[in-house]
Amino acid sequence: MQTSSAVLPALETKNVTKIYCQWQRSAKLRDIGKNLLHPEKREVRALDGLSLKVLPGECVAYAGANGAGKSTTIKILSGILRPTSGEVSVLGMNPARGRIPLMRKIGVLFGQRTELWWDHPIITSFEWKKQVWDIPEETYRRQLQLVSELLGLSELLNTFARELSLGQRMRADLGLMLLHDPELLFLDEPTLGLDVLAKRDMISFLRRINAEGKTIVVTSHDMDDLEEIARRIVLLDHGKIAFDGTFDALREVQGSAGRIRVTAAPGICFPELPGLRPVGREGDIHEYAFDRTKTGIRDILRLLSEIDGVEDVELRHAPIEEVVAGLYRSWKNGF
């Protein structure tokens, strides 16, 4: 049996750095000559010694605050950008040197862009890709049937792209990306702007194709979506990996954040509870946040047991969005 250490990674970066140069120009009239003859140059280090490995079949959430380096990483891995220094390998190939053969094995989806022909039916874009990419007939028919069934595109194939809702357009773009049966998927904000139902459908589909063996790297600002899609999360901070592990392990980093839900009998008005901060209410269910380092669970349960009308108590994880926000704040403040 082959051990995990012997499995070739689907992608790997070793000490990758990407530096952008930005010319700084003053908006003041007196600086026109200086702007033309001696403009100042500022270096922006988008990635700083990034080392990352993703194994075949993994689904990895790739997250970070705006400007952390997420999109730059995706562009380097897909061959759109070259790193300033470091080594990059995707499916055994160097993306910068073999982008065309690599593109036949990967799929890239940017949530804010579309590759569909705006004034043509979806099927026209699909057929166009089949011809331009020289997708074998058998592969095309198999993948077309797959995406039509699982993404609910059968009734939309003859609809003009401009007439699609955002959710429908995202499904169509995902179907277009999968027509050549890629091994590795890079998804940048695939649930951006989707309504609740469309988002559920997208997450369900991604989990299914990952379970069937597709390797997925997905970015999003919605941490709850990422937790549903992926099992591993990599957090970037100023171009460096600040965390790499499971979502449960991430919660342990911010282990002081706790939540508790209390179900009360109808009509019960709760008093202010020491150490508990109200964060929400649905009918007779009250939710509170608390700091585990300051308020012990035994103290909370003892306090609640003294209140008439408490019917049920449920301890919960703090939402991953709240955990990550706390980390971002600590990084920004230099802690």
Tab-separated table of N, CA, C and O in Angstrom, residues 122-181:
chain	number	residue	atom	x	y	z
A	122	ILE	N	-26.455	29.026	-23.719
A	122	ILE	CA	-25.374	28.365	-22.980
A	122	ILE	C	-24.736	27.265	-23.808
A	122	ILE	O	-23.515	27.120	-23.837
A	123	ILE	N	-25.540	26.489	-24.513
A	123	ILE	CA	-25.006	25.344	-25.260
A	123	ILE	C	-24.014	25.799	-26.320
A	123	ILE	O	-23.080	25.060	-26.673
A	124	THR	N	-24.161	27.031	-26.836
A	124	THR	CA	-23.211	27.551	-27.810
A	124	THR	C	-21.829	27.715	-27.186
A	124	THR	O	-20.810	27.364	-27.792
A	125	SER	N	-21.778	28.236	-25.959
A	125	SER	CA	-20.503	28.358	-25.255
A	125	SER	C	-19.897	26.996	-24.988
A	125	SER	O	-18.675	26.807	-25.091
A	126	PHE	N	-20.750	26.030	-24.634
A	126	PHE	CA	-20.265	24.674	-24.379
A	126	PHE	C	-19.672	24.058	-25.651
A	126	PHE	O	-18.580	23.460	-25.627
A	127	GLU	N	-20.388	24.189	-26.759
A	127	GLU	CA	-19.907	23.626	-28.025
A	127	GLU	C	-18.635	24.338	-28.484
A	127	GLU	O	-17.728	23.717	-29.052
A	128	TRP	N	-18.573	25.648	-28.243
A	128	TRP	CA	-17.360	26.401	-28.589
A	128	TRP	C	-16.154	25.857	-27.838
A	128	TRP	O	-15.093	25.650	-28.427
A	129	LYS	N	-16.318	25.609	-26.554
A	129	LYS	CA	-15.188	25.085	-25.782
A	129	LYS	C	-14.787	23.697	-26.284
A	129	LYS	O	-13.597	23.376	-26.368
A	130	LYS	N	-15.767	22.880	-26.632
A	130	LYS	CA	-15.458	21.539	-27.149
A	130	LYS	C	-14.561	21.627	-28.381
A	130	LYS	O	-13.575	20.876	-28.501
A	131	GLN	N	-14.865	22.561	-29.272
A	131	GLN	CA	-14.090	22.676	-30.504
A	131	GLN	C	-12.714	23.286	-30.255
A	131	GLN	O	-11.696	22.777	-30.722
A	132	VAL	N	-12.666	24.393	-29.503
A	132	VAL	CA	-11.405	25.101	-29.294
A	132	VAL	C	-10.439	24.285	-28.444
A	132	VAL	O	-9.238	24.254	-28.694
A	133	TRP	N	-10.955	23.602	-27.441
A	133	TRP	CA	-10.120	22.805	-26.548
A	133	TRP	C	-9.880	21.400	-27.100
A	133	TRP	O	-9.125	20.630	-26.502
A	134	ASP	N	-10.536	21.077	-28.193
A	134	ASP	CA	-10.394	19.750	-28.794
A	134	ASP	C	-10.719	18.649	-27.786
A	134	ASP	O	-9.981	17.678	-27.623
A	135	ILE	N	-11.862	18.816	-27.120
A	135	ILE	CA	-12.295	17.823	-26.132
A	135	ILE	C	-12.842	16.605	-26.866
A	135	ILE	O	-13.694	16.743	-27.752
A	136	PRO	N	-12.373	15.403	-26.538
A	136	PRO	CA	-12.887	14.197	-27.194
A	136	PRO	C	-14.404	14.091	-27.047
A	136	PRO	O	-14.962	14.461	-26.007
A	137	GLU	N	-15.054	13.582	-28.075
A	137	GLU	CA	-16.504	13.498	-28.088
A	137	GLU	C	-17.047	12.732	-26.882
A	137	GLU	O	-18.017	13.152	-26.245
A	138	GLU	N	-16.399	11.618	-26.551
A	138	GLU	CA	-16.873	10.797	-25.427
A	138	GLU	C	-16.795	11.578	-24.113
A	138	GLU	O	-17.733	11.557	-23.306
A	139	THR	N	-15.669	12.268	-23.906
A	139	THR	CA	-15.501	13.062	-22.687
A	139	THR	C	-16.529	14.183	-22.627
A	139	THR	O	-17.151	14.422	-21.581
A	140	TYR	N	-16.730	14.851	-23.737
A	140	TYR	CA	-17.669	15.978	-23.782
A	140	TYR	C	-19.085	15.525	-23.454
A	140	TYR	O	-19.771	16.148	-22.625
A	141	ARG	N	-19.532	14.438	-24.094
A	141	ARG	CA	-20.897	13.957	-23.864
A	141	ARG	C	-21.086	13.508	-22.417
A	141	ARG	O	-22.124	13.772	-21.802
A	142	ARG	N	-20.077	12.827	-21.875
A	142	ARG	CA	-20.167	12.358	-20.490
A	142	ARG	C	-20.245	13.529	-19.520
A	142	ARG	O	-21.086	13.561	-18.623
A	143	GLN	N	-19.384	14.520	-19.701
A	143	GLN	CA	-19.358	15.665	-18.797
A	143	GLN	C	-20.584	16.551	-18.970
A	143	GLN	O	-21.105	17.106	-18.001
A	144	LEU	N	-21.067	16.676	-20.221
A	144	LEU	CA	-22.269	17.470	-20.460
A	144	LEU	C	-23.461	16.858	-19.738
A	144	LEU	O	-24.260	17.575	-19.107
A	145	GLN	N	-23.570	15.554	-19.782
A	145	GLN	CA	-24.668	14.881	-19.083
A	145	GLN	C	-24.520	15.054	-17.568
A	145	GLN	O	-25.499	15.311	-16.861
A	146	LEU	N	-23.280	14.960	-17.081
A	146	LEU	CA	-23.024	15.090	-15.642
A	146	LEU	C	-23.427	16.468	-15.132
A	146	LEU	O	-24.194	16.600	-14.172
A	147	VAL	N	-22.919	17.520	-15.777
A	147	VAL	CA	-23.191	18.870	-15.283
A	147	VAL	C	-24.647	19.255	-15.513
A	147	VAL	O	-25.220	20.024	-14.729
A	148	SER	N	-25.253	18.735	-16.573
A	148	SER	CA	-26.662	19.051	-16.829
A	148	SER	C	-27.546	18.479	-15.735
A	148	SER	O	-28.475	19.143	-15.258
A	149	GLU	N	-27.239	17.249	-15.297
A	149	GLU	CA	-28.048	16.598	-14.274
A	149	GLU	C	-27.771	17.167	-12.886
A	149	GLU	O	-28.689	17.535	-12.154
A	150	LEU	N	-26.497	17.253	-12.516
A	150	LEU	CA	-26.148	17.624	-11.151
A	150	LEU	C	-26.265	19.118	-10.892
A	150	LEU	O	-26.462	19.540	-9.753
A	151	LEU	N	-26.127	19.929	-11.932
A	151	LEU	CA	-26.227	21.378	-11.763
A	151	LEU	C	-27.570	21.935	-12.237
A	151	LEU	O	-27.784	23.139	-12.212
A	152	GLY	N	-28.450	21.044	-12.683
A	152	GLY	CA	-29.766	21.489	-13.112
A	152	GLY	C	-29.733	22.384	-14.331
A	152	GLY	O	-30.472	23.375	-14.413
A	153	LEU	N	-28.890	22.042	-15.325
A	153	LEU	CA	-28.728	22.888	-16.506
A	153	LEU	C	-29.557	22.432	-17.706
A	153	LEU	O	-29.603	23.133	-18.710
A	154	SER	N	-30.182	21.279	-17.597
A	154	SER	CA	-30.882	20.722	-18.762
A	154	SER	C	-31.875	21.700	-19.367
A	154	SER	O	-31.961	21.848	-20.591
A	155	GLU	N	-32.629	22.399	-18.508
A	155	GLU	CA	-33.647	23.315	-19.009
A	155	GLU	C	-33.089	24.695	-19.346
A	155	GLU	O	-33.824	25.568	-19.823
A	156	LEU	N	-31.786	24.892	-19.108
A	156	LEU	CA	-31.183	26.199	-19.346
A	156	LEU	C	-30.243	26.228	-20.550
A	156	LEU	O	-29.785	27.300	-20.937
A	157	LEU	N	-29.944	25.068	-21.123
A	157	LEU	CA	-28.928	25.003	-22.169
A	157	LEU	C	-29.251	25.880	-23.369
A	157	LEU	O	-28.347	26.372	-24.050
A	158	ASN	N	-30.526	26.090	-23.647
A	158	ASN	CA	-30.908	26.910	-24.794
A	158	ASN	C	-31.304	28.336	-24.406
A	158	ASN	O	-31.872	29.082	-25.210
A	159	THR	N	-30.980	28.706	-23.160
A	159	THR	CA	-31.262	30.054	-22.667
A	159	THR	C	-30.060	30.958	-22.897
A	159	THR	O	-28.913	30.547	-22.686
A	160	PHE	N	-30.294	32.188	-23.324
A	160	PHE	CA	-29.210	33.145	-23.524
A	160	PHE	C	-28.560	33.485	-22.183
A	160	PHE	O	-29.243	33.645	-21.174
A	161	ALA	N	-27.248	33.613	-22.199
A	161	ALA	CA	-26.517	33.889	-20.961
A	161	ALA	C	-26.992	35.181	-20.301
A	161	ALA	O	-27.052	35.270	-19.073
A	162	ARG	N	-27.337	36.163	-21.108
A	162	ARG	CA	-27.754	37.462	-20.557
A	162	ARG	C	-29.087	37.373	-19.810
A	162	ARG	O	-29.435	38.273	-19.036
A	163	GLU	N	-29.847	36.289	-20.025
A	163	GLU	CA	-31.149	36.130	-19.384
A	163	GLU	C	-31.084	35.313	-18.105
A	163	GLU	O	-32.106	35.101	-17.447
A	164	LEU	N	-29.885	34.869	-17.718
A	164	LEU	CA	-29.745	34.022	-16.534
A	164	LEU	C	-29.677	34.862	-15.264
A	164	LEU	O	-29.165	35.981	-15.263
A	165	SER	N	-30.196	34.294	-14.179
A	165	SER	CA	-29.976	34.899	-12.871
A	165	SER	C	-28.525	34.648	-12.476
A	165	SER	O	-27.820	33.859	-13.118
A	166	LEU	N	-28.062	35.305	-11.419
A	166	LEU	CA	-26.683	35.114	-10.989
A	166	LEU	C	-26.410	33.663	-10.612
A	166	LEU	O	-25.382	33.095	-10.991
A	167	GLY	N	-27.337	33.054	-9.891
A	167	GLY	CA	-27.154	31.656	-9.505
A	167	GLY	C	-27.093	30.731	-10.708
A	167	GLY	O	-26.268	29.812	-10.759
A	168	GLN	N	-27.964	30.959	-11.692
A	168	GLN	CA	-27.960	30.151	-12.908
A	168	GLN	C	-26.666	30.356	-13.692
A	168	GLN	O	-26.088	29.405	-14.219
A	169	ARG	N	-26.221	31.608	-13.751
A	169	ARG	CA	-24.984	31.893	-14.484
A	169	ARG	C	-23.789	31.221	-13.826
A	169	ARG	O	-22.921	30.674	-14.497
A	170	MET	N	-23.745	31.219	-12.484
A	170	MET	CA	-22.650	30.563	-11.781
A	170	MET	C	-22.648	29.064	-12.038
A	170	MET	O	-21.600	28.451	-12.240
A	171	ARG	N	-23.827	28.461	-12.064
A	171	ARG	CA	-23.917	27.027	-12.357
A	171	ARG	C	-23.458	26.735	-13.776
A	171	ARG	O	-22.771	25.744	-14.045
A	172	ALA	N	-23.848	27.609	-14.704
A	172	ALA	CA	-23.444	27.418	-16.097
A	172	ALA	C	-21.934	27.581	-16.258
A	172	ALA	O	-21.287	26.831	-16.993
A	173	ASP	N	-21.349	28.557	-15.574
A	173	ASP	CA	-19.896	28.749	-15.632
A	173	ASP	C	-19.164	27.548	-15.041
A	173	ASP	O	-18.125	27.129	-15.554
A	174	LEU	N	-19.690	27.010	-13.951
A	174	LEU	CA	-19.077	25.822	-13.346
A	174	LEU	C	-19.176	24.641	-14.301
A	174	LEU	O	-18.218	23.874	-14.460
A	175	GLY	N	-20.341	24.493	-14.964
A	175	GLY	CA	-20.484	23.419	-15.945
A	175	GLY	C	-19.513	23.576	-17.095
A	175	GLY	O	-18.888	22.601	-17.537
A	176	LEU	N	-19.348	24.804	-17.592
A	176	LEU	CA	-18.400	25.073	-18.671
A	176	LEU	C	-16.980	24.707	-18.251
A	176	LEU	O	-16.226	24.107	-19.027
A	177	MET	N	-16.630	25.032	-17.014
A	177	MET	CA	-15.288	24.737	-16.520
A	177	MET	C	-15.018	23.242	-16.450
A	177	MET	O	-13.891	22.789	-16.623
A	178	LEU	N	-16.063	22.440	-16.222
A	178	LEU	CA	-15.881	21.003	-16.002
A	178	LEU	C	-15.974	20.163	-17.275
A	178	LEU	O	-15.789	18.946	-17.219
A	179	LEU	N	-16.230	20.794	-18.417
A	179	LEU	CA	-16.466	20.020	-19.636
A	179	LEU	C	-15.272	19.173	-20.053
A	179	LEU	O	-15.437	18.104	-20.649
A	180	HIS	N	-14.047	19.629	-19.778
A	180	HIS	CA	-12.876	18.851	-20.191
A	180	HIS	C	-12.410	17.888	-19.106
A	180	HIS	O	-11.348	17.285	-19.211
A	181	ASP	N	-13.222	17.733	-18.050
A	181	ASP	CA	-12.961	16.787	-16.962
A	181	ASP	C	-11.616	17.053	-16.284
A	181	ASP	O	-10.731	16.187	-16.246
